[in-house]
Every structure is written in C-alpha cells, then in structure tokens.
C-alpha cells in the first residue's frame, strides 16, 4: 500500500514562516493507506523548504523503552524485538537520484550525495534548523560552519550534551556515479516518551528529483499498537464486557416474560447484540494490530461494518420510539420509506468514514477524504436529532390530550434523558474542538483516546436507559397501542372553551370507559411499550 506520510500538523523547524507554509501544504495533501505501524514509501518525492528538501516519514506517539539497548550501537534488523523495547526500525530504505544528477559526480569519489533521516520529539523541534544561530537556514552554510557549529551540507541540529534523548540522525551517502543508495537496516531505540516525527532530508540542490522507497517499523514497549491507540484496546475489552452484562440481564428479563414480548423488545435485543459484536471485533482488531504491526483487513472491515450498522440501527430505534410506535400509532405509515432512506444513507456515509479512518493512515492528519465524509455524517446526525425531538414533542402532546398519564410520564423520562445526552454531546464537541485547536502538534496524544471513547460510552448509556424504561414486564399492554384506548379519537375533540363542556364531558366518559378496558389487556395484536407502572394512579 502507498504511504503519503505528510500527516504532521506542524514542522519541526522553528521558523514561523516555514512552519505556516508546511502546515498549509500538508493540510491539503491527500494521503492513502499504510500498513498500520509499518510505514511504507513507494518512490515518494521530497518537498523544497528554505535551503533544504524533506520528506515526512511518519509520526506516532511512543512510550519509553522498558529494556535498555546500547544507545551508541544501532541494532541490526536481525535482532528479534523483545517485550519492553520501543524503537523505530529502518528496513529496505532506498534512495534513487536522477541520472543527470549522478553523471555530474566524480566516479572515483566515495561520497557524492548525502541523505539524512532525522528523528525528533515534538518538544525538541526548535533544535532543528539555525534558529539558535540567528539564521533561517535549515541546512548548514559555509558562513554558519565557520564557528564550528555545524558541517556544510548537513541539517543543523543543536545537540544538548546533557540530554542524550535529543534529535537523532542517520546518514546515507551516494557513492561515485551510482543512481541508488541503500540505508542500512538499523533500529533506533526510544528512551523518552513523546510524539516522534521522522523526516528524510537532504541539502544538496543537485539531488533535486530524489525519490525514496522502503519502509519503517514503529514499536511501543507493549507492542506495535501506536501509543495514541493503545488505551482503546483496553477500553474495547471493557465495553465488550459491559455489553455482555447488559445482554445477560436483558436475556433473563426476556425469558422471564417471553409471553409478553413486544416487537420493540426484539429491536432492543438486536442493538445489544450488535454492540457486543462491535466491541469484541474492535478488541481483536487492536490485539492483532498490537502483536503483528499490521491491521488485519478482514477483522477491521467487519469491525467498521458492525459499527456502522449499530450506529444506524440505534438511531432508527430512537426515532421510531420517539414517534410513539406501538403507543400512539400501530404502524409508521407513510414515513416508513423516509425512515429507511435516511437509515440507508446514514449507513453508507458512516461506513465510508469508518473505512477512511481505520483503513487509512494512522498519522495525526485529517485528509480531504475524511473531511468530505465527516460533513454529511454530521448533517445526517443533525437530521436525526431534529426529527427525534420533533416526534417526541408530537407524541407527548397526543398523550397529554388523551390523558394517558402513565405513558406520558414514561415518554417524559425518555425525553429528559435524550435532552441530557444532547447537552453532553454539544459540550463534548466544544471540548473536542478546543482540544484539537489547543494541541496542533499532538503533544497531548496520551489523552486523545478519550475523544472517541466518550461517544461509545454515551451510546451505551442511552441504550441502558431504553432497556430500563421499556424492560419486558408481566403486563406490557399498559403502554401498548390499542384502538379501544381512545387513540382513534380526534385530538381536537377535547375543547378547552366553555362552549364545548358537554362534548368534552362525553368524550371524557368515553376515555374513562375505554381506559378501564385497557387494564384487562384483551387486545392480542398490540405493538406497544410495557413497564410496571400503574395506569390507575392517574389523577
């Protein structure tokens, strides 16, 4: 797969002008897929900046090694990785210059071109370039080399003798008129926790047109899972267990009152099952990713699909419940096709967004493809919210007019729960925007997992609320739709003016007689919502 590793939202170079230009370029540079922690490069070009040329080779959050390696001796690729080691490994890295560039060099000369691999932690970005020498240059010039601060033709790096974990460089030289140069298989240990960026750079203008191919492997002490994603594996295991507990409790209740089960209960069961499978698949996906360094295409595809299906079904469940399906209306009627169309559209965009996010680049970058998919998903979510609350308002109004106080109380609790969840969602979106704006360099990468985890947890809490409110009971018809409950009466049949006192009295009598019939639960074809509230507690 191809790797366009231009995902950093910043430049390690301290110069403000360079920083802004590179951010603008990288922000609109579309990337494609990579093999997880294995960053692959296929004949990628370099970008000209200041007096240097660079290619961004990747960025990940890495934890410090628990097992120390001799820092002065890069480890051969033949060494097998061990638990507790954190590193960046260069494998099969090849540089190819143009034929014209090679012909300009002396065939007998050993070093005719230099390419450097620079590994820098984001907090040390000001140590790259000549800012500490009061220069905007990135590569060393003859003037800057006069005081011995750097070597001509090399990237300027300010090394701190008291900090051995500063920026690291690995040099590769072309020989004679060779068009290709290979970088040795080397492993650079990471001894300090942070967000690391890898740049391949050269300073010689005669190397213009240089291309890079090969791959790098990034590993954390506990495995290949990027540090930003590592907590999600534990979280997925926790949520899988939470769905299992909810499923067991729901199953016991389901079996206990299986004779009184309504159609709505089957929908809730489906959502619980989808959630359980979704979390289990994500856990196995992360576990496989962590052990191999590559994302298993099959498991990832299934996990993304289950997520999209569960999100779609969950939203449709909220919508049909809000419409009073089985309470104030026996069927969805003419809106059925609209609901199906909205659900199918949401599934398509949600599935596409999931594929871009989880089968795409793991670097900290948002490409055009993701942006184009986030917007329609957000708009569809807004449509769901508006439609749900509009339907809830109409359902509450109907129940209040019919004086079905138990049903009204049930839906009022449901409305309040949804209102709280919407307020929490808006507040969290605000926090998410603040988080991304305040941390453009991903220095807070260890907290980033909380952002997606919140939405998963919120969806679970809403599902628990629905399970509590509409739990199977011995008399579910208390909240079921029935033609004899007065639902066939017109809403305007209960006037509030004095001129309609007699009509209102007659209708009130009819409602009272018909509601007493509900307590006998004689209608067998109901599609309602049940709970153990007493209808006879109406005032």
Short mmCIF file of C-alpha atoms in Angstrom, two decimals:
data_model
loop_
_atom_site.label_atom_id
_atom_site.label_comp_id
_atom_site.label_asym_id
_atom_site.label_seq_id
_atom_site.Cartn_x
_atom_site.Cartn_y
_atom_site.Cartn_z
CA UNK A 1 0.00 0.00 0.00
CA UNK A 2 1.09 3.51 -0.56
CA UNK A 3 2.12 5.91 2.17
CA UNK A 4 1.75 9.65 1.87
CA UNK A 5 3.17 10.42 5.26
CA UNK A 6 2.63 14.12 5.28
CA UNK A 7 0.31 13.97 8.22
CA UNK A 8 2.07 16.15 10.75
CA UNK A 9 0.18 19.27 11.56
CA UNK A 10 3.46 21.07 12.16
CA UNK A 11 7.05 21.40 11.10
CA UNK A 12 9.93 20.62 13.45
CA UNK A 13 11.65 23.69 12.12
CA UNK A 14 11.26 26.67 14.46
CA UNK A 15 10.97 29.38 11.82
CA UNK A 16 7.46 30.79 11.80
CA UNK A 17 7.32 31.30 8.03
CA UNK A 18 8.46 27.76 7.27
CA UNK A 19 6.01 26.41 9.83
CA UNK A 20 3.00 28.13 8.27
CA UNK A 21 3.91 27.14 4.70
CA UNK A 22 4.42 23.48 5.53
CA UNK A 23 1.21 23.33 7.60
CA UNK A 24 -0.76 24.75 4.67
CA UNK A 25 0.82 22.27 2.29
CA UNK A 26 0.41 19.20 4.46
CA UNK A 27 -3.15 20.08 5.47
CA UNK A 28 -4.32 19.76 1.87
CA UNK A 29 -2.13 16.82 0.88
CA UNK A 30 -4.25 13.71 0.44
CA UNK A 31 -2.82 10.54 1.85
CA UNK A 32 -3.73 6.96 1.15
CA UNK A 33 -3.34 3.80 3.11
CA UNK A 34 -0.48 2.45 5.18
CA UNK A 35 0.08 -0.83 6.92
CA UNK A 36 -0.51 0.39 10.45
CA UNK A 37 2.82 0.80 12.32
CA UNK A 38 4.65 -0.23 9.16
CA UNK A 39 5.07 3.00 7.20
CA UNK A 40 5.72 2.19 3.55
CA UNK A 41 7.13 4.55 0.93
CA UNK A 42 6.85 3.96 -2.82
CA UNK A 43 9.02 6.30 -4.90
CA UNK A 44 7.96 9.35 -2.91
CA UNK A 45 9.29 12.81 -3.72
CA UNK A 46 10.79 15.48 -1.46
CA UNK A 47 9.46 18.95 -0.69
CA UNK A 48 11.63 22.05 -1.01
CA UNK A 49 11.70 24.24 2.07
CA UNK A 50 14.16 27.06 2.80
CA UNK A 51 17.58 25.69 1.74
CA UNK A 52 16.60 22.05 2.32
CA UNK A 53 14.46 19.26 0.87
CA UNK A 54 12.43 16.99 3.14
CA UNK A 55 10.01 14.08 3.14
CA UNK A 56 7.88 13.34 6.19
CA UNK A 57 8.28 9.65 7.01
CA UNK A 58 5.69 9.34 9.76
CA UNK A 59 4.69 10.41 13.25
CA UNK A 60 3.49 8.39 16.23
CA UNK A 61 3.24 8.62 19.99
CA UNK A 62 5.86 6.33 21.52
CA UNK A 63 6.47 5.32 25.13
CA UNK A 64 9.99 5.00 26.51
CA UNK A 65 11.64 1.57 26.39
CA UNK A 66 11.50 -0.55 29.49
CA UNK A 67 14.50 -2.58 28.34
CA UNK A 68 17.60 -0.59 27.50
CA UNK A 69 19.71 -1.14 24.41
CA UNK A 70 23.23 0.20 23.89
CA UNK A 71 22.35 3.66 22.61
CA UNK A 72 25.75 4.04 20.87
CA UNK A 73 25.24 0.93 18.73
CA UNK A 74 22.24 0.85 16.40
CA UNK A 75 20.66 -2.59 16.49
CA UNK A 76 20.64 -4.81 13.43
CA UNK A 77 17.29 -5.74 11.94
CA UNK A 78 18.22 -9.37 12.57
CA UNK A 79 17.71 -8.81 16.30
CA UNK A 80 14.30 -10.07 17.30
CA UNK A 81 12.11 -7.48 19.06
CA UNK A 82 11.57 -8.16 22.73
CA UNK A 83 8.86 -7.02 25.13
CA UNK A 84 9.64 -3.70 26.71
CA UNK A 85 11.54 -2.30 23.71
CA UNK A 86 10.36 0.87 21.95
CA UNK A 87 12.01 1.69 18.64
CA UNK A 88 11.88 2.96 15.07
CA UNK A 89 13.37 0.46 12.63
CA UNK A 90 14.53 1.27 9.10
CA UNK A 91 14.01 -1.57 6.63
CA UNK A 92 14.90 -1.65 2.93
CA UNK A 93 15.16 2.13 2.63
CA UNK A 94 16.47 3.05 -0.85
CA UNK A 95 17.15 6.47 -2.34
CA UNK A 96 17.24 7.00 -6.11
CA UNK A 97 18.57 10.16 -7.74
CA UNK A 98 18.20 11.21 -11.34
CA UNK A 99 20.65 10.04 -13.98
CA UNK A 100 21.58 13.63 -14.72
CA UNK A 101 22.41 14.25 -11.07
CA UNK A 102 24.58 11.11 -10.90
CA UNK A 103 26.54 11.98 -14.04
CA UNK A 104 27.66 15.29 -12.55
CA UNK A 105 29.65 13.48 -9.84
CA UNK A 106 33.16 12.05 -9.95
CA UNK A 107 33.06 8.28 -10.43
CA UNK A 108 36.11 7.81 -8.18
CA UNK A 109 34.68 9.87 -5.32
CA UNK A 110 33.24 7.87 -2.42
CA UNK A 111 30.68 10.33 -1.03
CA UNK A 112 28.79 12.17 -3.75
CA UNK A 113 25.50 12.86 -2.02
CA UNK A 114 24.07 12.84 1.49
CA UNK A 115 20.56 11.99 2.70
CA UNK A 116 19.75 12.18 6.43
CA UNK A 117 17.00 10.57 8.46
CA UNK A 118 16.07 12.91 11.33
CA UNK A 119 14.10 11.59 14.32
CA UNK A 120 12.83 14.37 16.57
CA UNK A 121 10.45 14.51 19.52
CA UNK A 122 7.95 17.31 19.11
CA UNK A 123 9.25 19.16 22.19
CA UNK A 124 12.71 19.33 20.56
CA UNK A 125 11.51 20.80 17.28
CA UNK A 126 13.30 24.10 17.96
CA UNK A 127 16.61 22.20 17.91
CA UNK A 128 16.26 21.58 14.16
CA UNK A 129 17.48 24.43 11.97
CA UNK A 130 19.59 27.52 12.60
CA UNK A 131 17.28 29.48 14.87
CA UNK A 132 19.73 29.18 17.77
CA UNK A 133 22.38 30.66 15.39
CA UNK A 134 20.02 33.53 14.46
CA UNK A 135 19.55 32.10 10.98
CA UNK A 136 16.53 31.00 8.98
CA UNK A 137 18.59 28.27 7.29
CA UNK A 138 17.79 24.61 7.87
CA UNK A 139 20.97 23.27 6.25
CA UNK A 140 24.42 24.37 7.30
CA UNK A 141 26.05 27.02 5.07
CA UNK A 142 29.77 27.96 4.81
CA UNK A 143 29.11 31.09 6.85
CA UNK A 144 27.46 29.14 9.71
CA UNK A 145 30.18 26.49 9.60
CA UNK A 146 32.95 29.00 10.32
CA UNK A 147 32.41 28.81 14.09
CA UNK A 148 32.23 25.03 14.07
CA UNK A 149 28.53 24.87 14.96
CA UNK A 150 27.67 22.62 12.01
CA UNK A 151 29.06 20.92 8.91
CA UNK A 152 28.39 22.21 5.43
CA UNK A 153 25.80 20.11 3.61
CA UNK A 154 24.21 18.69 6.77
CA UNK A 155 20.98 19.57 8.55
CA UNK A 156 21.62 21.85 11.52
CA UNK A 157 20.88 20.07 14.81
CA UNK A 158 21.50 21.72 18.16
CA UNK A 159 22.71 18.87 20.36
CA UNK A 160 22.46 19.22 24.12
CA UNK A 161 25.39 17.37 25.76
CA UNK A 162 23.28 16.90 28.88
CA UNK A 163 20.32 15.41 27.01
CA UNK A 164 21.10 12.17 25.20
CA UNK A 165 17.48 11.81 24.07
CA UNK A 166 17.60 14.77 21.69
CA UNK A 167 17.14 14.64 17.91
CA UNK A 168 18.89 11.72 16.20
CA UNK A 169 20.22 11.49 12.67
CA UNK A 170 21.15 8.55 10.44
CA UNK A 171 23.21 9.40 7.35
CA UNK A 172 23.24 7.63 3.99
CA UNK A 173 25.76 8.51 1.22
CA UNK A 174 25.72 8.01 -2.53
CA UNK A 175 28.96 6.67 -3.98
CA UNK A 176 30.53 7.73 -7.25
CA UNK A 177 28.01 7.94 -10.07
CA UNK A 178 25.62 5.39 -8.58
CA UNK A 179 21.98 6.33 -9.02
CA UNK A 180 20.89 4.40 -5.93
CA UNK A 181 21.93 4.36 -2.29
CA UNK A 182 20.65 1.97 0.36
CA UNK A 183 20.24 2.73 4.03
CA UNK A 184 21.40 0.02 6.38
CA UNK A 185 18.88 -1.91 8.49
CA UNK A 186 19.06 -0.02 11.74
CA UNK A 187 16.95 0.26 14.86
CA UNK A 188 16.83 3.47 16.87
CA UNK A 189 15.72 2.96 20.46
CA UNK A 190 13.27 5.38 22.04
CA UNK A 191 14.21 6.16 25.65
CA UNK A 192 11.89 9.12 26.24
CA UNK A 193 8.09 9.13 25.96
CA UNK A 194 6.74 11.60 23.42
CA UNK A 195 5.30 12.31 19.98
CA UNK A 196 8.03 11.48 17.46
CA UNK A 197 8.38 12.69 13.89
CA UNK A 198 10.59 11.16 11.21
CA UNK A 199 11.95 13.29 8.36
CA UNK A 200 14.22 12.31 5.48
CA UNK A 201 16.20 15.37 4.38
CA UNK A 202 18.99 16.46 2.04
CA UNK A 203 20.71 19.79 1.43
CA UNK A 204 22.46 19.34 -1.95
CA UNK A 205 20.39 21.07 -4.70
CA UNK A 206 21.95 18.71 -7.27
CA UNK A 207 19.95 15.86 -5.70
CA UNK A 208 16.70 17.51 -6.76
CA UNK A 209 14.30 14.85 -8.03
CA UNK A 210 15.42 12.33 -5.42
CA UNK A 211 12.88 9.59 -4.58
CA UNK A 212 12.57 7.32 -1.55
CA UNK A 213 11.17 3.80 -1.21
CA UNK A 214 11.13 1.22 1.58
CA UNK A 215 9.52 1.10 4.99
CA UNK A 216 9.95 1.91 8.67
CA UNK A 217 8.53 -0.05 11.60
CA UNK A 218 7.46 1.72 14.81
CA UNK A 219 7.01 -0.20 18.06
CA UNK A 220 5.95 0.59 21.62
CA UNK A 221 7.12 -1.37 24.70
CA UNK A 222 3.90 -3.43 24.81
CA UNK A 223 3.57 -3.99 21.08
CA UNK A 224 3.14 -2.33 17.71
CA UNK A 225 -0.10 -0.53 18.55
CA UNK A 226 0.53 3.25 18.32
CA UNK A 227 0.60 4.95 21.70
CA UNK A 228 -2.38 7.09 20.73
CA UNK A 229 -4.48 3.98 20.14
CA UNK A 230 -3.12 1.65 22.83
CA UNK A 231 -5.71 2.60 25.52
CA UNK A 232 -8.52 1.84 23.06
CA UNK A 233 -7.72 -1.87 23.22
CA UNK A 234 -8.35 -1.93 26.98
CA UNK A 235 -11.42 0.26 26.54
CA UNK A 236 -12.84 -2.07 23.88
CA UNK A 237 -12.37 -5.04 26.21
CA UNK A 238 -14.17 -3.14 29.00
CA UNK A 239 -17.08 -2.14 26.75
CA UNK A 240 -17.37 -5.66 25.38
CA UNK A 241 -17.77 -6.90 28.94
CA UNK A 242 -20.29 -4.13 29.68
CA UNK A 243 -22.42 -5.15 26.68
CA UNK A 244 -22.17 -8.78 27.78
CA UNK A 245 -23.50 -7.91 31.25
CA UNK A 246 -26.33 -5.83 29.76
CA UNK A 247 -27.13 -8.66 27.34
CA UNK A 248 -27.30 -11.24 30.13
CA UNK A 249 -29.59 -9.08 32.26
CA UNK A 250 -31.80 -8.35 29.25
CA UNK A 251 -31.88 -12.04 28.29
CA UNK A 252 -33.00 -13.08 31.79
CA UNK A 253 -35.78 -10.49 31.68
CA UNK A 254 -36.63 -11.50 28.12
CA UNK A 255 -37.02 -15.18 29.05
CA UNK A 256 -38.91 -14.37 32.24
CA UNK A 257 -41.64 -12.51 30.34
CA UNK A 258 -41.33 -14.20 26.94
CA UNK A 259 -45.10 -14.49 26.58
CA UNK A 260 -45.48 -10.71 26.82
CA UNK A 261 -42.63 -9.75 24.48
CA UNK A 262 -43.38 -6.95 22.01
CA UNK A 263 -41.79 -6.16 18.66
CA UNK A 264 -39.85 -3.27 20.18
CA UNK A 265 -38.06 -5.67 22.51
CA UNK A 266 -36.63 -7.52 19.52
CA UNK A 267 -35.21 -4.23 18.17
CA UNK A 268 -33.53 -3.52 21.52
CA UNK A 269 -32.12 -7.06 21.59
CA UNK A 270 -30.65 -6.54 18.12
CA UNK A 271 -28.90 -3.32 19.20
CA UNK A 272 -27.43 -5.02 22.28
CA UNK A 273 -26.15 -7.91 20.12
CA UNK A 274 -24.64 -5.54 17.56
CA UNK A 275 -22.90 -3.56 20.30
CA UNK A 276 -21.46 -6.72 21.83
CA UNK A 277 -20.11 -7.94 18.47
CA UNK A 278 -18.79 -4.49 17.58
CA UNK A 279 -16.73 -4.12 20.77
CA UNK A 280 -15.44 -7.69 20.57
CA UNK A 281 -14.31 -7.18 16.96
CA UNK A 282 -12.53 -3.92 17.83
CA UNK A 283 -10.73 -5.64 20.69
CA UNK A 284 -9.50 -8.45 18.43
CA UNK A 285 -8.54 -5.91 15.77
CA UNK A 286 -6.43 -3.91 18.22
CA UNK A 287 -4.92 -7.08 19.72
CA UNK A 288 -3.88 -8.37 16.27
CA UNK A 289 -2.57 -4.93 15.33
CA UNK A 290 -0.54 -4.83 18.55
CA UNK A 291 1.07 -8.23 18.01
CA UNK A 292 1.85 -8.02 14.28
CA UNK A 293 2.22 -4.30 13.48
CA UNK A 294 -0.28 -4.57 10.62
CA UNK A 295 -4.02 -4.09 10.60
CA UNK A 296 -5.92 -7.28 9.68
CA UNK A 297 -8.03 -6.20 6.73
CA UNK A 298 -10.80 -8.72 7.36
CA UNK A 299 -11.31 -8.02 11.07
CA UNK A 300 -11.02 -4.27 10.57
CA UNK A 301 -13.58 -4.33 7.76
CA UNK A 302 -16.01 -6.35 9.88
CA UNK A 303 -15.49 -4.06 12.88
CA UNK A 304 -16.13 -0.94 10.80
CA UNK A 305 -19.23 -2.52 9.25
CA UNK A 306 -20.66 -3.61 12.60
CA UNK A 307 -20.03 -0.10 13.95
CA UNK A 308 -21.86 1.48 11.03
CA UNK A 309 -24.78 -0.96 11.32
CA UNK A 310 -25.07 -0.46 15.08
CA UNK A 311 -24.99 3.33 14.77
CA UNK A 312 -27.66 3.22 12.09
CA UNK A 313 -29.96 0.79 13.92
CA UNK A 314 -29.52 2.68 17.21
CA UNK A 315 -30.58 5.95 15.62
CA UNK A 316 -33.53 4.33 13.88
CA UNK A 317 -34.59 2.76 17.19
CA UNK A 318 -34.53 6.17 18.89
CA UNK A 319 -36.54 7.62 16.03
CA UNK A 320 -39.34 5.03 15.94
CA UNK A 321 -39.63 5.07 19.74
CA UNK A 322 -39.87 8.87 19.65
CA UNK A 323 -42.63 8.62 17.06
CA UNK A 324 -44.67 6.62 19.54
CA UNK A 325 -44.58 3.43 17.51
CA UNK A 326 -46.82 0.98 19.36
CA UNK A 327 -48.07 3.68 21.74
CA UNK A 328 -49.93 6.33 19.76
CA UNK A 329 -49.64 4.69 16.35
CA UNK A 330 -49.79 0.97 15.42
CA UNK A 331 -47.58 1.41 12.32
CA UNK A 332 -45.18 4.01 10.94
CA UNK A 333 -47.47 4.56 7.97
CA UNK A 334 -46.27 6.82 5.16
CA UNK A 335 -43.00 7.79 6.85
CA UNK A 336 -41.62 4.25 6.66
CA UNK A 337 -39.83 4.81 3.35
CA UNK A 338 -38.40 8.13 4.57
CA UNK A 339 -37.01 6.42 7.67
CA UNK A 340 -35.50 3.60 5.59
CA UNK A 341 -33.98 6.10 3.13
CA UNK A 342 -32.43 8.12 5.97
CA UNK A 343 -31.08 4.94 7.57
CA UNK A 344 -29.53 3.62 4.34
CA UNK A 345 -27.94 6.99 3.56
CA UNK A 346 -26.51 7.24 7.06
CA UNK A 347 -25.11 3.71 6.87
CA UNK A 348 -23.35 4.37 3.55
CA UNK A 349 -21.61 7.56 4.74
CA UNK A 350 -20.84 6.13 8.18
CA UNK A 351 -19.31 3.01 6.62
CA UNK A 352 -17.22 5.09 4.21
CA UNK A 353 -15.99 7.35 7.02
CA UNK A 354 -15.05 4.35 9.14
CA UNK A 355 -13.06 2.82 6.28
CA UNK A 356 -11.15 6.06 5.68
CA UNK A 357 -10.38 6.43 9.38
CA UNK A 358 -9.41 2.86 10.22
CA UNK A 359 -8.02 1.54 6.95
CA UNK A 360 -6.16 4.74 6.21
CA UNK A 361 -3.12 6.49 7.63
CA UNK A 362 -2.50 6.27 11.39
CA UNK A 363 -0.61 9.55 11.48
CA UNK A 364 -2.14 12.58 13.13
CA UNK A 365 -3.64 14.02 9.97
CA UNK A 366 -7.08 14.75 8.60
CA UNK A 367 -7.25 14.48 4.82
CA UNK A 368 -9.74 15.75 2.29
CA UNK A 369 -11.43 12.37 2.06
CA UNK A 370 -12.20 12.33 5.78
CA UNK A 371 -13.41 15.93 5.75
CA UNK A 372 -15.75 15.23 2.84
CA UNK A 373 -17.28 12.33 4.78
CA UNK A 374 -17.44 13.95 8.21
CA UNK A 375 -19.68 16.75 6.91
CA UNK A 376 -22.52 14.55 5.54
CA UNK A 377 -22.40 12.27 8.61
CA UNK A 378 -22.69 15.33 10.86
CA UNK A 379 -25.60 16.70 8.80
CA UNK A 380 -27.39 13.34 8.94
CA UNK A 381 -26.88 13.21 12.71
CA UNK A 382 -28.43 16.66 12.93
CA UNK A 383 -31.41 15.43 10.87
CA UNK A 384 -31.86 12.52 13.26
CA UNK A 385 -31.78 14.80 16.31
CA UNK A 386 -34.28 17.29 14.86
CA UNK A 387 -36.63 14.53 13.72
CA UNK A 388 -36.39 12.67 17.05
CA UNK A 389 -37.22 15.70 19.20
CA UNK A 390 -39.94 16.87 16.82
CA UNK A 391 -41.53 13.42 17.02
CA UNK A 392 -41.19 13.36 20.82
CA UNK A 393 -42.96 16.70 21.04
CA UNK A 394 -45.89 15.41 18.97
CA UNK A 395 -46.05 12.14 20.92
CA UNK A 396 -46.12 13.94 24.28
CA UNK A 397 -48.81 16.29 23.02
CA UNK A 398 -51.02 13.39 21.91
CA UNK A 399 -50.56 11.52 25.17
CA UNK A 400 -51.37 14.63 27.19
CA UNK A 401 -54.55 15.28 25.20
CA UNK A 402 -55.67 11.69 25.66
CA UNK A 403 -54.82 11.92 29.38
CA UNK A 404 -52.66 8.76 29.19
CA UNK A 405 -50.66 9.89 32.19
CA UNK A 406 -48.60 6.72 32.66
CA UNK A 407 -47.48 6.73 29.03
CA UNK A 408 -46.89 10.48 29.24
CA UNK A 409 -44.66 10.05 32.31
CA UNK A 410 -42.69 7.32 30.55
CA UNK A 411 -42.04 9.45 27.49
CA UNK A 412 -41.21 12.46 29.63
CA UNK A 413 -38.42 10.47 31.30
CA UNK A 414 -37.21 9.37 27.90
CA UNK A 415 -37.25 12.94 26.57
CA UNK A 416 -35.33 14.23 29.59
CA UNK A 417 -32.70 11.51 29.14
CA UNK A 418 -32.24 12.38 25.46
CA UNK A 419 -32.08 16.10 26.26
CA UNK A 420 -29.29 15.49 28.77
CA UNK A 421 -27.40 13.37 26.22
CA UNK A 422 -27.70 16.10 23.58
CA UNK A 423 -26.38 18.73 26.01
CA UNK A 424 -23.46 16.44 26.89
CA UNK A 425 -22.80 15.88 23.19
CA UNK A 426 -22.73 19.60 22.44
CA UNK A 427 -20.43 20.23 25.40
CA UNK A 428 -18.12 17.39 24.31
CA UNK A 429 -17.99 18.67 20.72
CA UNK A 430 -16.91 22.04 22.14
CA UNK A 431 -14.20 20.32 24.18
CA UNK A 432 -13.10 18.32 21.15
CA UNK A 433 -12.72 21.49 19.08
CA UNK A 434 -10.79 23.14 21.90
CA UNK A 435 -8.59 20.06 22.30
CA UNK A 436 -7.66 19.98 18.61
CA UNK A 437 -7.10 23.74 18.44
CA UNK A 438 -5.01 23.88 21.61
CA UNK A 439 -2.87 20.87 20.64
CA UNK A 440 -1.94 21.18 16.94
CA UNK A 441 1.30 19.24 17.46
CA UNK A 442 -0.40 16.29 19.24
CA UNK A 443 1.62 16.80 22.40
CA UNK A 444 -1.41 15.57 24.37
CA UNK A 445 -1.59 12.34 22.38
CA UNK A 446 -1.91 10.23 25.53
CA UNK A 447 -5.37 11.78 26.17
CA UNK A 448 -6.62 11.57 22.59
CA UNK A 449 -8.28 8.16 23.08
CA UNK A 450 -10.85 9.77 25.40
CA UNK A 451 -12.44 11.60 22.43
CA UNK A 452 -13.81 8.52 20.58
CA UNK A 453 -14.33 6.60 23.85
CA UNK A 454 -16.84 9.21 25.06
CA UNK A 455 -19.18 8.63 22.12
CA UNK A 456 -19.10 4.87 22.58
CA UNK A 457 -19.86 5.23 26.29
CA UNK A 458 -22.68 7.73 25.67
CA UNK A 459 -24.36 5.39 23.16
CA UNK A 460 -24.16 2.59 25.72
CA UNK A 461 -25.73 4.74 28.47
CA UNK A 462 -28.64 5.74 26.19
CA UNK A 463 -29.21 2.07 25.37
CA UNK A 464 -29.25 1.22 29.09
CA UNK A 465 -31.86 3.94 29.67
CA UNK A 466 -34.08 2.49 26.92
CA UNK A 467 -33.67 -1.00 28.38
CA UNK A 468 -34.77 0.25 31.81
CA UNK A 469 -37.76 2.24 30.55
CA UNK A 470 -39.01 -0.44 28.15
CA UNK A 471 -37.95 -3.58 30.01
CA UNK A 472 -40.14 -6.67 29.44
CA UNK A 473 -42.83 -6.98 32.11
CA UNK A 474 -45.85 -9.13 33.01
CA UNK A 475 -48.26 -6.55 31.58
CA UNK A 476 -46.69 -4.72 28.62
CA UNK A 477 -50.10 -3.73 27.22
CA UNK A 478 -50.32 -0.91 29.80
CA UNK A 479 -48.31 1.19 27.34
CA UNK A 480 -49.37 -0.51 24.13
CA UNK A 481 -51.39 0.97 21.30
CA UNK A 482 -54.97 -0.22 21.21
CA UNK A 483 -57.95 1.01 19.22
CA UNK A 484 -60.04 0.80 22.37
CA UNK A 485 -57.82 3.13 24.38
CA UNK A 486 -59.24 6.13 22.67
CA UNK A 487 -56.37 6.55 20.21
CA UNK A 488 -58.90 6.69 17.41
CA UNK A 489 -60.43 9.86 18.88
CA UNK A 490 -59.55 13.10 17.19
CA UNK A 491 -57.21 15.38 19.14
CA UNK A 492 -59.44 18.39 18.67
CA UNK A 493 -62.34 16.53 20.29
CA UNK A 494 -61.42 17.84 23.75
CA UNK A 495 -62.07 21.59 23.69
CA UNK A 496 -60.80 23.92 26.38
CA UNK A 497 -63.56 26.51 25.99
CA UNK A 498 -66.88 26.68 27.85
CA UNK A 499 -68.89 26.16 24.67
CA UNK A 500 -67.71 22.58 24.42
CA UNK A 501 -68.35 21.43 28.01
CA UNK A 502 -70.93 18.80 27.10
CA UNK A 503 -68.86 17.35 24.26
CA UNK A 504 -65.80 17.31 26.47
CA UNK A 505 -67.77 15.54 29.19
CA UNK A 506 -69.00 12.88 26.81
CA UNK A 507 -65.53 12.31 25.47
CA UNK A 508 -64.07 12.19 28.96
CA UNK A 509 -66.59 9.48 29.86
CA UNK A 510 -65.68 7.53 26.73
CA UNK A 511 -61.99 7.85 27.52
CA UNK A 512 -62.58 6.69 31.12
CA UNK A 513 -64.59 3.64 29.99
CA UNK A 514 -62.12 2.71 27.28
CA UNK A 515 -59.07 3.11 29.50
CA UNK A 516 -60.61 0.76 32.04
CA UNK A 517 -60.74 -1.80 29.25
CA UNK A 518 -57.01 -1.47 28.74
CA UNK A 519 -56.32 -2.83 32.23
CA UNK A 520 -57.93 -6.13 31.19
CA UNK A 521 -55.37 -6.38 28.34
CA UNK A 522 -57.78 -8.07 25.93
CA UNK A 523 -56.18 -6.92 22.66
CA UNK A 524 -53.81 -9.59 21.33
CA UNK A 525 -52.34 -7.63 18.40
CA UNK A 526 -50.67 -4.78 20.23
CA UNK A 527 -47.29 -3.32 19.31
CA UNK A 528 -46.63 -1.40 22.49
CA UNK A 529 -44.24 -0.48 25.16
CA UNK A 530 -44.56 -2.04 28.64
CA UNK A 531 -43.49 -1.32 32.13
CA UNK A 532 -44.83 -1.98 35.65
CA UNK A 533 -46.38 1.45 36.18
CA UNK A 534 -49.97 1.55 37.37
CA UNK A 535 -52.42 3.21 34.98
CA UNK A 536 -54.98 3.52 37.77
CA UNK A 537 -52.77 6.05 39.56
CA UNK A 538 -53.99 8.79 37.22
CA UNK A 539 -55.39 11.87 38.87
#
